[in-house]
PDB file of C-alpha atoms in Angstrom:
ATOM      1  CA  MET A   1       0.000   0.000   0.000  1.00  0.00           C
ATOM      2  CA  ALA A   2       2.431   2.748   1.195  1.00  0.00           C
ATOM      3  CA  SER A   3       5.076   3.371   3.841  1.00  0.00           C
ATOM      4  CA  ILE A   4       7.013   6.074   5.638  1.00  0.00           C
ATOM      5  CA  ILE A   5      10.759   5.599   6.147  1.00  0.00           C
ATOM      6  CA  VAL A   6      12.722   7.819   8.559  1.00  0.00           C
ATOM      7  CA  THR A   7      15.745   9.011   6.551  1.00  0.00           C
ATOM      8  CA  SER A   8      17.371  11.411   9.031  1.00  0.00           C
ATOM      9  CA  GLY A   9      17.256  12.165  12.713  1.00  0.00           C
ATOM     10  CA  GLU A  10      17.442  10.056  15.833  1.00  0.00           C
ATOM     11  CA  HIS A  11      15.073   7.402  14.436  1.00  0.00           C
ATOM     12  CA  LYS A  12      16.773   6.970  11.066  1.00  0.00           C
ATOM     13  CA  GLY A  13      15.994   3.560   9.600  1.00  0.00           C
ATOM     14  CA  GLU A  14      12.563   3.074  11.168  1.00  0.00           C
ATOM     15  CA  TYR A  15       9.577   2.573   8.920  1.00  0.00           C
ATOM     16  CA  LEU A  16       5.799   2.630   9.226  1.00  0.00           C
ATOM     17  CA  PRO A  17       3.489   0.708   6.876  1.00  0.00           C
ATOM     18  CA  LEU A  18       0.575   3.099   6.314  1.00  0.00           C
ATOM     19  CA  GLY A  19      -2.119   0.739   5.099  1.00  0.00           C
ATOM     20  CA  ARG A  20      -5.594   2.179   4.507  1.00  0.00           C
ATOM     21  CA  ARG A  21      -6.004   3.827   7.881  1.00  0.00           C
ATOM     22  CA  THR A  22      -5.284   7.309   9.227  1.00  0.00           C
ATOM     23  CA  ASN A  23      -1.852   7.533  10.880  1.00  0.00           C
ATOM     24  CA  VAL A  24      -0.590  10.208  13.252  1.00  0.00           C
ATOM     25  CA  ILE A  25       3.124  10.854  13.695  1.00  0.00           C
ATOM     26  CA  GLY A  26       4.566  12.887  16.556  1.00  0.00           C
ATOM     27  CA  ARG A  27       6.241  12.796  19.956  1.00  0.00           C
ATOM     28  CA  ALA A  28       3.359  11.154  21.899  1.00  0.00           C
ATOM     29  CA  GLU A  29       4.051   7.647  23.216  1.00  0.00           C
ATOM     30  CA  ALA A  30       0.811   6.075  21.994  1.00  0.00           C
ATOM     31  CA  LEU A  31       1.317   6.924  18.304  1.00  0.00           C
ATOM     32  CA  PRO A  32       2.197   4.261  15.691  1.00  0.00           C
ATOM     33  CA  MET A  33       5.378   6.224  14.877  1.00  0.00           C
ATOM     34  CA  GLN A  34       6.894   8.184  17.744  1.00  0.00           C
ATOM     35  CA  ILE A  35       9.543  10.758  16.796  1.00  0.00           C
ATOM     36  CA  LEU A  36      11.622  11.934  19.751  1.00  0.00           C
ATOM     37  CA  ASP A  37      12.663  15.327  18.399  1.00  0.00           C
ATOM     38  CA  ASP A  38      12.338  18.506  20.488  1.00  0.00           C
ATOM     39  CA  MET A  39      10.872  20.362  17.499  1.00  0.00           C
ATOM     40  CA  VAL A  40       8.123  17.773  16.881  1.00  0.00           C
ATOM     41  CA  SER A  41       4.717  18.263  18.522  1.00  0.00           C
ATOM     42  CA  ARG A  42       2.974  15.469  20.411  1.00  0.00           C
ATOM     43  CA  LYS A  43       0.632  15.070  17.420  1.00  0.00           C
ATOM     44  CA  HIS A  44       2.446  16.697  14.530  1.00  0.00           C
ATOM     45  CA  LEU A  45       1.494  15.060  11.217  1.00  0.00           C
ATOM     46  CA  ARG A  46      -1.608  13.174  10.081  1.00  0.00           C
ATOM     47  CA  ILE A  47      -1.461  10.925   7.011  1.00  0.00           C
ATOM     48  CA  LYS A  48      -4.867   9.914   5.664  1.00  0.00           C
ATOM     49  CA  TYR A  49      -5.813   7.490   2.917  1.00  0.00           C
ATOM     50  CA  ASP A  50      -8.608   8.287   0.449  1.00  0.00           C
ATOM     51  CA  LYS A  51      -9.967   4.989  -0.856  1.00  0.00           C
ATOM     52  CA  SER A  52     -11.952   6.575  -3.708  1.00  0.00           C
ATOM     53  CA  LYS A  53      -8.810   8.207  -5.171  1.00  0.00           C
ATOM     54  CA  ASN A  54      -6.314   5.615  -3.916  1.00  0.00           C
ATOM     55  CA  GLU A  55      -4.129   8.441  -2.551  1.00  0.00           C
ATOM     56  CA  HIS A  56      -2.493   9.419   0.735  1.00  0.00           C
ATOM     57  CA  TYR A  57      -2.671  12.951   2.101  1.00  0.00           C
ATOM     58  CA  ALA A  58      -0.463  14.723   4.646  1.00  0.00           C
ATOM     59  CA  GLU A  59      -1.890  17.265   7.053  1.00  0.00           C
ATOM     60  CA  ASP A  60      -0.223  19.464   9.676  1.00  0.00           C
ATOM     61  CA  MET A  61      -1.986  19.030  13.030  1.00  0.00           C
ATOM     62  CA  ASN A  62      -1.439  22.662  14.108  1.00  0.00           C
ATOM     63  CA  SER A  63       2.154  21.934  15.079  1.00  0.00           C
ATOM     64  CA  LYS A  64       4.380  24.770  16.247  1.00  0.00           C
ATOM     65  CA  HIS A  65       7.077  24.236  13.584  1.00  0.00           C
ATOM     66  CA  GLY A  66       4.919  23.020  10.694  1.00  0.00           C
ATOM     67  CA  VAL A  67       5.273  20.277   8.098  1.00  0.00           C
ATOM     68  CA  ILE A  68       7.608  20.731   5.129  1.00  0.00           C
ATOM     69  CA  ILE A  69       7.138  18.574   2.012  1.00  0.00           C
ATOM     70  CA  ASN A  70       9.854  18.821  -0.648  1.00  0.00           C
ATOM     71  CA  ASN A  71      11.113  22.088   0.926  1.00  0.00           C
ATOM     72  CA  ARG A  72       7.663  23.737   0.976  1.00  0.00           C
ATOM     73  CA  LYS A  73       5.623  24.342   4.116  1.00  0.00           C
ATOM     74  CA  ILE A  74       2.136  22.903   3.725  1.00  0.00           C
ATOM     75  CA  THR A  75      -1.123  24.480   4.765  1.00  0.00           C
ATOM     76  CA  GLY A  76      -4.168  22.274   4.770  1.00  0.00           C
ATOM     77  CA  GLN A  77      -3.901  18.901   3.040  1.00  0.00           C
ATOM     78  CA  ALA A  78      -1.180  17.904   0.575  1.00  0.00           C
ATOM     79  CA  THR A  79      -1.332  14.881  -1.731  1.00  0.00           C
ATOM     80  CA  LEU A  80       1.660  12.598  -1.223  1.00  0.00           C
ATOM     81  CA  LYS A  81       3.548  11.192  -4.215  1.00  0.00           C
ATOM     82  CA  GLU A  82       6.291   8.537  -4.495  1.00  0.00           C
ATOM     83  CA  GLY A  83       9.591   9.859  -3.133  1.00  0.00           C
ATOM     84  CA  ASP A  84       8.215  12.898  -1.292  1.00  0.00           C
ATOM     85  CA  GLN A  85      10.526  14.154   1.463  1.00  0.00           C
ATOM     86  CA  ILE A  86       8.577  15.190   4.573  1.00  0.00           C
ATOM     87  CA  ARG A  87      10.346  17.192   7.283  1.00  0.00           C
ATOM     88  CA  ILE A  88       8.935  17.502  10.784  1.00  0.00           C
ATOM     89  CA  GLY A  89      11.204  19.208  13.269  1.00  0.00           C
ATOM     90  CA  GLN A  90      14.733  18.064  12.499  1.00  0.00           C
ATOM     91  CA  THR A  91      13.588  14.677  11.190  1.00  0.00           C
ATOM     92  CA  THR A  92      13.109  13.751   7.534  1.00  0.00           C
ATOM     93  CA  LEU A  93      10.668  11.101   6.356  1.00  0.00           C
ATOM     94  CA  LEU A  94      10.418   9.487   2.923  1.00  0.00           C
ATOM     95  CA  PHE A  95       6.967   8.649   1.546  1.00  0.00           C
ATOM     96  CA  THR A  96       6.849   5.642  -0.743  1.00  0.00           C
ATOM     97  CA  THR A  97       3.960   3.794  -2.334  1.00  0.00           C
ATOM     98  CA  GLU A  98       5.827   0.516  -1.623  1.00  0.00           C
ATOM     99  CA  ASP A  99       4.941  -2.017   1.058  1.00  0.00           C
ATOM    100  CA  PHE A 100       7.743  -3.837   2.879  1.00  0.00           C
ATOM    101  CA  ASP A 101       7.890  -7.170   4.659  1.00  0.00           C
ATOM    102  CA  ASP A 102      10.510  -5.994   7.143  1.00  0.00           C
ATOM    103  CA  ARG A 103      12.904  -3.229   8.168  1.00  0.00           C
ATOM    104  CA  GLU A 104      15.729  -4.525   5.934  1.00  0.00           C
ATOM    105  CA  SER A 105      13.664  -4.297   2.742  1.00  0.00           C
ATOM    106  CA  ALA A 106      12.519  -0.766   3.700  1.00  0.00           C
ATOM    107  CA  LEU A 107      16.147   0.312   4.230  1.00  0.00           C
ATOM    108  CA  SER A 108      17.172  -1.289   0.948  1.00  0.00           C
ATOM    109  CA  HIS A 109      14.508   0.774  -0.839  1.00  0.00           C
ATOM    110  CA  PHE A 110      15.721   3.945   0.908  1.00  0.00           C
ATOM    111  CA  LYS A 111      19.298   3.293  -0.215  1.00  0.00           C
ATOM    112  CA  LYS A 112      18.168   2.809  -3.833  1.00  0.00           C
ATOM    113  CA  VAL A 113      16.212   6.089  -3.737  1.00  0.00           C
ATOM    114  CA  GLY A 114      19.272   7.871  -2.326  1.00  0.00           C
ATOM    115  CA  GLU A 115      21.410   6.579  -5.187  1.00  0.00           C
ATOM    116  CA  ARG A 116      19.006   7.992  -7.751  1.00  0.00           C
ATOM    117  CA  GLN A 117      19.087  11.405  -6.080  1.00  0.00           C
ATOM    118  CA  ARG A 118      22.872  11.611  -5.803  1.00  0.00           C
ATOM    119  CA  PRO A 119      24.193  14.395  -8.107  1.00  0.00           C
ATOM    120  CA  THR A 120      26.960  13.719 -10.602  1.00  0.00           C
ATOM    121  CA  MET A 121      30.320  15.073  -9.449  1.00  0.00           C
ATOM    122  CA  ILE A 122      32.260  17.208 -11.903  1.00  0.00           C
ATOM    123  CA  GLU A 123      36.029  17.249 -11.581  1.00  0.00           C
TER     124      GLU A 123
END
């Protein structure tokens, strides 16, 4: 279905399969993905799935520092696309439409995405 992979910050390497439910990410203990970052609110980011459009949406939950997707602060809902970089506090998340069986396959996907984004060096 889709997943979130933590690509930077204290929780780098963790992933969250999103499924077809609404997921909340933040500092609170009871959340499916807890991000221990001083600049992340208890309930910072909501990711919702719209079955009729088969799309995931990101929404800022009135956090103090906001939600940045691909270097742009969002207001309201934003449609998520493959490879979107989501920044909450000092933590970066990667949105992917892929599902993973385990942590190792999620990290392998993240490494492949990073290789594609690496710029060519000119000597």
